[in-house]
PDB file of C-alpha atoms in Angstrom:
ATOM      1  CA  UNK A   1       0.000   0.000   0.000  1.00  0.00           C
ATOM      2  CA  UNK A   2       1.441   3.400  -1.004  1.00  0.00           C
ATOM      3  CA  UNK A   3       2.187   5.966   1.665  1.00  0.00           C
ATOM      4  CA  UNK A   4      -0.452   8.488   0.486  1.00  0.00           C
ATOM      5  CA  UNK A   5      -3.154   5.805   0.703  1.00  0.00           C
ATOM      6  CA  UNK A   6      -1.852   4.649   4.088  1.00  0.00           C
ATOM      7  CA  UNK A   7      -1.899   8.203   5.440  1.00  0.00           C
ATOM      8  CA  UNK A   8      -5.452   8.709   4.174  1.00  0.00           C
ATOM      9  CA  UNK A   9      -6.551   5.457   5.804  1.00  0.00           C
ATOM     10  CA  UNK A  10      -4.981   6.401   9.121  1.00  0.00           C
ATOM     11  CA  UNK A  11      -6.720   9.792   9.057  1.00  0.00           C
ATOM     12  CA  UNK A  12     -10.022   8.107   8.270  1.00  0.00           C
ATOM     13  CA  UNK A  13      -9.584   5.696  11.197  1.00  0.00           C
ATOM     14  CA  UNK A  14      -8.679   8.521  13.557  1.00  0.00           C
ATOM     15  CA  UNK A  15     -11.716  10.536  12.483  1.00  0.00           C
ATOM     16  CA  UNK A  16     -13.971   7.509  12.987  1.00  0.00           C
ATOM     17  CA  UNK A  17     -12.517   6.871  16.432  1.00  0.00           C
ATOM     18  CA  UNK A  18     -13.118  10.451  17.480  1.00  0.00           C
ATOM     19  CA  UNK A  19     -16.640  10.456  16.146  1.00  0.00           C
ATOM     20  CA  UNK A  20     -17.502   7.235  17.963  1.00  0.00           C
ATOM     21  CA  UNK A  21     -15.720   8.060  21.217  1.00  0.00           C
ATOM     22  CA  UNK A  22     -15.910  10.749  23.828  1.00  0.00           C
ATOM     23  CA  UNK A  23     -14.183  14.088  24.015  1.00  0.00           C
ATOM     24  CA  UNK A  24     -10.652  14.065  25.373  1.00  0.00           C
ATOM     25  CA  UNK A  25     -10.593  14.241  29.161  1.00  0.00           C
ATOM     26  CA  UNK A  26      -8.570  16.893  30.954  1.00  0.00           C
ATOM     27  CA  UNK A  27      -7.101  15.940  34.328  1.00  0.00           C
ATOM     28  CA  UNK A  28      -8.816  17.970  37.050  1.00  0.00           C
ATOM     29  CA  UNK A  29     -11.779  18.982  34.858  1.00  0.00           C
ATOM     30  CA  UNK A  30     -15.188  17.327  34.812  1.00  0.00           C
ATOM     31  CA  UNK A  31     -16.633  16.833  31.297  1.00  0.00           C
ATOM     32  CA  UNK A  32     -20.278  17.892  31.121  1.00  0.00           C
ATOM     33  CA  UNK A  33     -23.024  17.399  28.564  1.00  0.00           C
ATOM     34  CA  UNK A  34     -26.571  18.688  28.175  1.00  0.00           C
ATOM     35  CA  UNK A  35     -27.780  16.300  30.889  1.00  0.00           C
ATOM     36  CA  UNK A  36     -25.013  16.386  33.483  1.00  0.00           C
ATOM     37  CA  UNK A  37     -24.596  20.184  33.139  1.00  0.00           C
ATOM     38  CA  UNK A  38     -28.003  20.801  34.722  1.00  0.00           C
ATOM     39  CA  UNK A  39     -27.339  18.239  37.449  1.00  0.00           C
ATOM     40  CA  UNK A  40     -23.835  19.328  38.446  1.00  0.00           C
ATOM     41  CA  UNK A  41     -23.855  23.159  38.345  1.00  0.00           C
ATOM     42  CA  UNK A  42     -26.694  23.658  40.885  1.00  0.00           C
ATOM     43  CA  UNK A  43     -24.922  21.437  43.438  1.00  0.00           C
ATOM     44  CA  UNK A  44     -21.653  23.357  43.650  1.00  0.00           C
ATOM     45  CA  UNK A  45     -20.770  26.745  45.097  1.00  0.00           C
ATOM     46  CA  UNK A  46     -18.429  27.687  42.253  1.00  0.00           C
ATOM     47  CA  UNK A  47     -17.985  26.033  38.876  1.00  0.00           C
ATOM     48  CA  UNK A  48     -15.577  27.340  36.249  1.00  0.00           C
ATOM     49  CA  UNK A  49     -16.752  25.990  32.890  1.00  0.00           C
ATOM     50  CA  UNK A  50     -14.781  26.044  29.662  1.00  0.00           C
ATOM     51  CA  UNK A  51     -16.917  25.865  26.523  1.00  0.00           C
ATOM     52  CA  UNK A  52     -14.837  24.728  23.569  1.00  0.00           C
ATOM     53  CA  UNK A  53     -14.720  22.525  20.500  1.00  0.00           C
ATOM     54  CA  UNK A  54     -15.278  18.817  21.044  1.00  0.00           C
ATOM     55  CA  UNK A  55     -11.579  18.026  20.675  1.00  0.00           C
ATOM     56  CA  UNK A  56      -9.495  21.049  21.758  1.00  0.00           C
ATOM     57  CA  UNK A  57      -5.718  21.188  21.420  1.00  0.00           C
ATOM     58  CA  UNK A  58      -2.874  23.682  21.271  1.00  0.00           C
ATOM     59  CA  UNK A  59      -1.519  26.359  23.611  1.00  0.00           C
ATOM     60  CA  UNK A  60      -4.884  27.472  24.991  1.00  0.00           C
ATOM     61  CA  UNK A  61      -5.789  23.914  25.922  1.00  0.00           C
ATOM     62  CA  UNK A  62      -2.402  23.505  27.594  1.00  0.00           C
ATOM     63  CA  UNK A  63      -3.101  26.619  29.690  1.00  0.00           C
ATOM     64  CA  UNK A  64      -6.514  25.239  30.656  1.00  0.00           C
ATOM     65  CA  UNK A  65      -4.872  21.994  31.774  1.00  0.00           C
ATOM     66  CA  UNK A  66      -2.752  23.996  34.231  1.00  0.00           C
ATOM     67  CA  UNK A  67      -5.865  25.694  35.612  1.00  0.00           C
ATOM     68  CA  UNK A  68      -7.717  22.386  35.944  1.00  0.00           C
ATOM     69  CA  UNK A  69      -4.863  20.702  37.789  1.00  0.00           C
ATOM     70  CA  UNK A  70      -4.354  23.666  40.122  1.00  0.00           C
ATOM     71  CA  UNK A  71      -8.010  23.453  41.210  1.00  0.00           C
ATOM     72  CA  UNK A  72      -7.000  20.520  43.412  1.00  0.00           C
ATOM     73  CA  UNK A  73      -6.043  23.100  46.051  1.00  0.00           C
ATOM     74  CA  UNK A  74      -9.557  24.589  46.189  1.00  0.00           C
ATOM     75  CA  UNK A  75     -12.335  23.100  48.315  1.00  0.00           C
ATOM     76  CA  UNK A  76     -15.005  25.344  46.775  1.00  0.00           C
ATOM     77  CA  UNK A  77     -14.169  25.362  43.062  1.00  0.00           C
ATOM     78  CA  UNK A  78     -15.054  22.721  40.495  1.00  0.00           C
ATOM     79  CA  UNK A  79     -13.520  23.039  37.027  1.00  0.00           C
ATOM     80  CA  UNK A  80     -15.535  21.603  34.156  1.00  0.00           C
ATOM     81  CA  UNK A  81     -15.543  21.585  30.369  1.00  0.00           C
ATOM     82  CA  UNK A  82     -18.224  21.336  27.733  1.00  0.00           C
ATOM     83  CA  UNK A  83     -17.246  20.163  24.261  1.00  0.00           C
ATOM     84  CA  UNK A  84     -19.512  21.525  21.535  1.00  0.00           C
ATOM     85  CA  UNK A  85     -19.791  20.209  17.994  1.00  0.00           C
ATOM     86  CA  UNK A  86     -21.801  21.798  15.179  1.00  0.00           C
ATOM     87  CA  UNK A  87     -21.582  18.752  12.921  1.00  0.00           C
ATOM     88  CA  UNK A  88     -22.580  15.087  13.155  1.00  0.00           C
ATOM     89  CA  UNK A  89     -24.533  14.550  16.353  1.00  0.00           C
ATOM     90  CA  UNK A  90     -24.107  18.277  17.194  1.00  0.00           C
ATOM     91  CA  UNK A  91     -22.974  17.492  20.719  1.00  0.00           C
ATOM     92  CA  UNK A  92     -24.030  20.048  23.343  1.00  0.00           C
ATOM     93  CA  UNK A  93     -25.187  22.608  20.771  1.00  0.00           C
ATOM     94  CA  UNK A  94     -28.117  23.347  23.093  1.00  0.00           C
ATOM     95  CA  UNK A  95     -25.708  24.806  25.662  1.00  0.00           C
ATOM     96  CA  UNK A  96     -23.900  26.831  23.015  1.00  0.00           C
ATOM     97  CA  UNK A  97     -27.209  28.349  21.972  1.00  0.00           C
ATOM     98  CA  UNK A  98     -28.362  28.930  25.577  1.00  0.00           C
ATOM     99  CA  UNK A  99     -25.320  31.058  26.349  1.00  0.00           C
ATOM    100  CA  UNK A 100     -25.116  32.590  22.847  1.00  0.00           C
ATOM    101  CA  UNK A 101     -21.583  31.319  22.289  1.00  0.00           C
ATOM    102  CA  UNK A 102     -19.592  32.211  19.185  1.00  0.00           C
ATOM    103  CA  UNK A 103     -17.497  29.227  18.096  1.00  0.00           C
ATOM    104  CA  UNK A 104     -14.883  31.597  16.696  1.00  0.00           C
ATOM    105  CA  UNK A 105     -14.302  32.845  20.252  1.00  0.00           C
ATOM    106  CA  UNK A 106     -13.614  29.395  21.753  1.00  0.00           C
ATOM    107  CA  UNK A 107     -12.522  28.672  24.383  1.00  0.00           C
ATOM    108  CA  UNK A 108     -15.084  30.641  26.385  1.00  0.00           C
ATOM    109  CA  UNK A 109     -15.007  30.593  30.199  1.00  0.00           C
ATOM    110  CA  UNK A 110     -17.904  31.208  32.585  1.00  0.00           C
ATOM    111  CA  UNK A 111     -17.912  31.149  36.366  1.00  0.00           C
ATOM    112  CA  UNK A 112     -21.176  29.860  37.823  1.00  0.00           C
ATOM    113  CA  UNK A 113     -21.905  30.840  41.430  1.00  0.00           C
ATOM    114  CA  UNK A 114     -24.259  29.254  43.953  1.00  0.00           C
ATOM    115  CA  UNK A 115     -25.908  27.111  41.300  1.00  0.00           C
ATOM    116  CA  UNK A 116     -27.175  30.090  39.308  1.00  0.00           C
ATOM    117  CA  UNK A 117     -27.477  28.879  35.714  1.00  0.00           C
ATOM    118  CA  UNK A 118     -28.802  32.146  34.314  1.00  0.00           C
ATOM    119  CA  UNK A 119     -26.177  34.718  35.361  1.00  0.00           C
ATOM    120  CA  UNK A 120     -22.667  33.289  35.098  1.00  0.00           C
ATOM    121  CA  UNK A 121     -19.684  35.640  35.142  1.00  0.00           C
ATOM    122  CA  UNK A 122     -17.863  35.717  31.785  1.00  0.00           C
ATOM    123  CA  UNK A 123     -14.067  35.728  31.735  1.00  0.00           C
ATOM    124  CA  UNK A 124     -12.732  38.247  29.219  1.00  0.00           C
ATOM    125  CA  UNK A 125      -8.976  38.065  29.798  1.00  0.00           C
ATOM    126  CA  UNK A 126      -6.189  36.218  27.984  1.00  0.00           C
ATOM    127  CA  UNK A 127      -6.234  32.425  27.952  1.00  0.00           C
ATOM    128  CA  UNK A 128      -3.249  32.108  30.251  1.00  0.00           C
ATOM    129  CA  UNK A 129      -3.329  29.927  33.352  1.00  0.00           C
ATOM    130  CA  UNK A 130      -1.992  32.656  35.642  1.00  0.00           C
ATOM    131  CA  UNK A 131      -4.493  35.238  34.345  1.00  0.00           C
ATOM    132  CA  UNK A 132      -7.461  32.891  34.801  1.00  0.00           C
ATOM    133  CA  UNK A 133      -6.254  31.887  38.263  1.00  0.00           C
ATOM    134  CA  UNK A 134      -5.880  35.535  39.308  1.00  0.00           C
ATOM    135  CA  UNK A 135      -9.390  36.292  38.036  1.00  0.00           C
ATOM    136  CA  UNK A 136     -10.877  33.333  39.946  1.00  0.00           C
ATOM    137  CA  UNK A 137      -8.979  34.364  43.047  1.00  0.00           C
ATOM    138  CA  UNK A 138     -10.300  37.930  42.709  1.00  0.00           C
ATOM    139  CA  UNK A 139     -13.800  36.529  43.180  1.00  0.00           C
ATOM    140  CA  UNK A 140     -12.911  35.367  46.683  1.00  0.00           C
ATOM    141  CA  UNK A 141     -12.275  31.748  45.685  1.00  0.00           C
ATOM    142  CA  UNK A 142      -9.172  30.129  47.091  1.00  0.00           C
ATOM    143  CA  UNK A 143      -6.968  28.699  44.374  1.00  0.00           C
ATOM    144  CA  UNK A 144      -3.407  27.709  45.101  1.00  0.00           C
ATOM    145  CA  UNK A 145      -0.936  29.105  42.592  1.00  0.00           C
ATOM    146  CA  UNK A 146       2.840  28.700  42.245  1.00  0.00           C
ATOM    147  CA  UNK A 147       4.552  30.480  45.133  1.00  0.00           C
ATOM    148  CA  UNK A 148       1.408  30.758  47.269  1.00  0.00           C
ATOM    149  CA  UNK A 149       0.949  29.132  50.667  1.00  0.00           C
ATOM    150  CA  UNK A 150      -2.537  28.365  51.967  1.00  0.00           C
ATOM    151  CA  UNK A 151      -1.920  29.438  55.577  1.00  0.00           C
ATOM    152  CA  UNK A 152      -0.328  32.702  54.472  1.00  0.00           C
ATOM    153  CA  UNK A 153      -3.137  33.319  51.966  1.00  0.00           C
ATOM    154  CA  UNK A 154      -5.606  32.988  54.858  1.00  0.00           C
ATOM    155  CA  UNK A 155      -3.485  35.422  56.852  1.00  0.00           C
ATOM    156  CA  UNK A 156      -3.521  37.885  53.939  1.00  0.00           C
ATOM    157  CA  UNK A 157      -7.320  37.626  53.768  1.00  0.00           C
ATOM    158  CA  UNK A 158      -7.623  38.428  57.478  1.00  0.00           C
ATOM    159  CA  UNK A 159      -5.143  41.283  57.076  1.00  0.00           C
ATOM    160  CA  UNK A 160      -7.330  42.811  54.353  1.00  0.00           C
ATOM    161  CA  UNK A 161     -10.486  42.401  56.443  1.00  0.00           C
ATOM    162  CA  UNK A 162      -9.348  44.930  59.033  1.00  0.00           C
ATOM    163  CA  UNK A 163      -8.059  48.490  58.800  1.00  0.00           C
ATOM    164  CA  UNK A 164      -7.049  48.740  62.459  1.00  0.00           C
ATOM    165  CA  UNK A 165      -3.309  49.200  62.799  1.00  0.00           C
ATOM    166  CA  UNK A 166      -3.138  47.234  66.058  1.00  0.00           C
ATOM    167  CA  UNK A 167      -4.884  44.225  64.488  1.00  0.00           C
ATOM    168  CA  UNK A 168      -2.696  44.372  61.383  1.00  0.00           C
ATOM    169  CA  UNK A 169       0.447  44.501  63.518  1.00  0.00           C
ATOM    170  CA  UNK A 170      -0.819  41.487  65.472  1.00  0.00           C
ATOM    171  CA  UNK A 171      -1.305  39.640  62.183  1.00  0.00           C
ATOM    172  CA  UNK A 172       2.233  40.548  61.133  1.00  0.00           C
ATOM    173  CA  UNK A 173       3.489  38.956  64.353  1.00  0.00           C
ATOM    174  CA  UNK A 174       1.341  35.896  63.643  1.00  0.00           C
ATOM    175  CA  UNK A 175       2.899  35.720  60.181  1.00  0.00           C
ATOM    176  CA  UNK A 176       6.385  35.818  61.673  1.00  0.00           C
ATOM    177  CA  UNK A 177       5.447  32.884  63.886  1.00  0.00           C
ATOM    178  CA  UNK A 178       4.106  31.010  60.850  1.00  0.00           C
ATOM    179  CA  UNK A 179       7.355  31.667  59.031  1.00  0.00           C
ATOM    180  CA  UNK A 180       9.375  30.306  61.946  1.00  0.00           C
ATOM    181  CA  UNK A 181       7.422  27.014  61.717  1.00  0.00           C
ATOM    182  CA  UNK A 182       7.412  26.830  57.914  1.00  0.00           C
ATOM    183  CA  UNK A 183       9.219  24.132  55.978  1.00  0.00           C
ATOM    184  CA  UNK A 184      12.529  25.154  54.499  1.00  0.00           C
ATOM    185  CA  UNK A 185      11.037  24.922  50.979  1.00  0.00           C
ATOM    186  CA  UNK A 186       8.271  27.370  51.986  1.00  0.00           C
ATOM    187  CA  UNK A 187      10.362  30.018  53.735  1.00  0.00           C
ATOM    188  CA  UNK A 188      11.158  32.055  50.611  1.00  0.00           C
ATOM    189  CA  UNK A 189       7.469  32.434  49.789  1.00  0.00           C
ATOM    190  CA  UNK A 190       6.583  33.107  53.417  1.00  0.00           C
ATOM    191  CA  UNK A 191       9.142  35.910  53.529  1.00  0.00           C
ATOM    192  CA  UNK A 192       7.458  37.518  50.504  1.00  0.00           C
ATOM    193  CA  UNK A 193       4.124  37.648  52.342  1.00  0.00           C
ATOM    194  CA  UNK A 194       5.736  39.394  55.306  1.00  0.00           C
ATOM    195  CA  UNK A 195       7.571  41.870  53.066  1.00  0.00           C
ATOM    196  CA  UNK A 196       4.283  42.792  51.406  1.00  0.00           C
ATOM    197  CA  UNK A 197       2.562  43.204  54.784  1.00  0.00           C
ATOM    198  CA  UNK A 198       5.345  45.538  55.922  1.00  0.00           C
ATOM    199  CA  UNK A 199       5.078  47.546  52.688  1.00  0.00           C
ATOM    200  CA  UNK A 200       1.312  47.928  53.107  1.00  0.00           C
ATOM    201  CA  UNK A 201       1.773  49.021  56.711  1.00  0.00           C
ATOM    202  CA  UNK A 202       4.198  51.727  55.603  1.00  0.00           C
ATOM    203  CA  UNK A 203       2.678  52.732  52.233  1.00  0.00           C
ATOM    204  CA  UNK A 204      -1.011  51.863  52.524  1.00  0.00           C
ATOM    205  CA  UNK A 205      -3.336  49.400  50.799  1.00  0.00           C
ATOM    206  CA  UNK A 206      -2.578  50.870  47.360  1.00  0.00           C
ATOM    207  CA  UNK A 207       0.848  49.194  47.429  1.00  0.00           C
ATOM    208  CA  UNK A 208      -0.426  45.765  46.330  1.00  0.00           C
ATOM    209  CA  UNK A 209      -2.295  47.070  43.269  1.00  0.00           C
ATOM    210  CA  UNK A 210       0.563  49.346  42.227  1.00  0.00           C
ATOM    211  CA  UNK A 211       3.098  46.545  42.596  1.00  0.00           C
ATOM    212  CA  UNK A 212       0.919  44.138  40.599  1.00  0.00           C
ATOM    213  CA  UNK A 213       0.875  46.606  37.695  1.00  0.00           C
ATOM    214  CA  UNK A 214       4.636  47.154  37.932  1.00  0.00           C
ATOM    215  CA  UNK A 215       5.528  43.463  37.934  1.00  0.00           C
ATOM    216  CA  UNK A 216       3.006  42.674  35.197  1.00  0.00           C
ATOM    217  CA  UNK A 217       4.670  45.284  32.975  1.00  0.00           C
ATOM    218  CA  UNK A 218       8.112  43.880  33.798  1.00  0.00           C
ATOM    219  CA  UNK A 219       7.046  40.392  32.763  1.00  0.00           C
ATOM    220  CA  UNK A 220       5.366  41.585  29.568  1.00  0.00           C
ATOM    221  CA  UNK A 221       7.883  44.162  28.381  1.00  0.00           C
ATOM    222  CA  UNK A 222      11.294  42.849  29.384  1.00  0.00           C
ATOM    223  CA  UNK A 223      13.378  40.029  28.042  1.00  0.00           C
ATOM    224  CA  UNK A 224      14.563  37.872  30.913  1.00  0.00           C
ATOM    225  CA  UNK A 225      15.501  34.304  31.712  1.00  0.00           C
ATOM    226  CA  UNK A 226      12.746  31.785  32.339  1.00  0.00           C
ATOM    227  CA  UNK A 227      13.972  31.494  35.918  1.00  0.00           C
ATOM    228  CA  UNK A 228      13.645  35.230  36.553  1.00  0.00           C
ATOM    229  CA  UNK A 229      10.207  35.314  34.944  1.00  0.00           C
ATOM    230  CA  UNK A 230       9.100  32.395  37.109  1.00  0.00           C
ATOM    231  CA  UNK A 231      10.236  34.181  40.283  1.00  0.00           C
ATOM    232  CA  UNK A 232       8.391  37.368  39.292  1.00  0.00           C
ATOM    233  CA  UNK A 233       5.274  35.356  38.473  1.00  0.00           C
ATOM    234  CA  UNK A 234       5.360  33.759  41.926  1.00  0.00           C
ATOM    235  CA  UNK A 235       5.604  37.182  43.544  1.00  0.00           C
ATOM    236  CA  UNK A 236       2.723  38.385  41.399  1.00  0.00           C
ATOM    237  CA  UNK A 237       0.670  35.390  42.539  1.00  0.00           C
ATOM    238  CA  UNK A 238       1.354  36.244  46.194  1.00  0.00           C
ATOM    239  CA  UNK A 239       0.504  39.909  45.638  1.00  0.00           C
ATOM    240  CA  UNK A 240      -2.963  39.008  44.357  1.00  0.00           C
ATOM    241  CA  UNK A 241      -3.687  37.591  47.817  1.00  0.00           C
ATOM    242  CA  UNK A 242      -3.457  41.173  49.086  1.00  0.00           C
ATOM    243  CA  UNK A 243      -5.934  42.652  46.617  1.00  0.00           C
ATOM    244  CA  UNK A 244      -9.525  43.260  47.642  1.00  0.00           C
ATOM    245  CA  UNK A 245     -11.829  40.491  46.466  1.00  0.00           C
ATOM    246  CA  UNK A 246     -14.846  41.072  44.223  1.00  0.00           C
ATOM    247  CA  UNK A 247     -16.804  37.944  45.030  1.00  0.00           C
ATOM    248  CA  UNK A 248     -20.209  39.355  44.154  1.00  0.00           C
ATOM    249  CA  UNK A 249     -21.556  39.096  40.641  1.00  0.00           C
ATOM    250  CA  UNK A 250     -21.350  42.610  39.375  1.00  0.00           C
ATOM    251  CA  UNK A 251     -23.958  43.674  36.866  1.00  0.00           C
ATOM    252  CA  UNK A 252     -21.354  44.530  34.262  1.00  0.00           C
ATOM    253  CA  UNK A 253     -19.903  41.003  34.400  1.00  0.00           C
ATOM    254  CA  UNK A 254     -23.112  39.051  34.188  1.00  0.00           C
ATOM    255  CA  UNK A 255     -23.996  37.257  30.996  1.00  0.00           C
TER     256      UNK A 255
END
């Protein structure tokens, strides 16, 4: 059999396998269809759903895989995906029509809160794992990210919840005690939390937002080694723990 005919046969077999099988499964993400979607969403506090083609691939899918795997650290967040096909059996087209999805815009992300199927929050940022994680975290949902420590994230949340200097200083002391007990591998990150707390105490709450913008520009505009970029990204992740959360569904964000 000639190579062109063999290649054509292999492609035909692959296409048939895909048509007869299920969409590719992403570790950490629950695949949903038009039946399970309506059963699962109402039972969870937060569900981040990716609407995409039936068989996604490429850089954007790789970024989603990072988000899905990182959701292991969150007790409240479920990550799910809906594969939509506009040919053959037209899998899950009903959901695409319900949320008025444009297939040219795939992947599309929606955050469903408290089982509300009618007013999910649309994500409008870049399809980058860190950007999606920051956005989820800004809604008051805990999501562990590289560099972040759960106990220190909880401390940061308590620090933000009070404006009393005496209480903030007490939390700084508590953070120092946490750092003293931290594993050696966690000390560098723990030190970053305490540095940020000290900066906020001396410069005010605006420090975190200003520093986020500065580091974001550094990462985007400067050529640097992968190691340096990774370190800056970790610091950026920690800084987001010190930004005020917007957990409520704002009218401008609703579908």
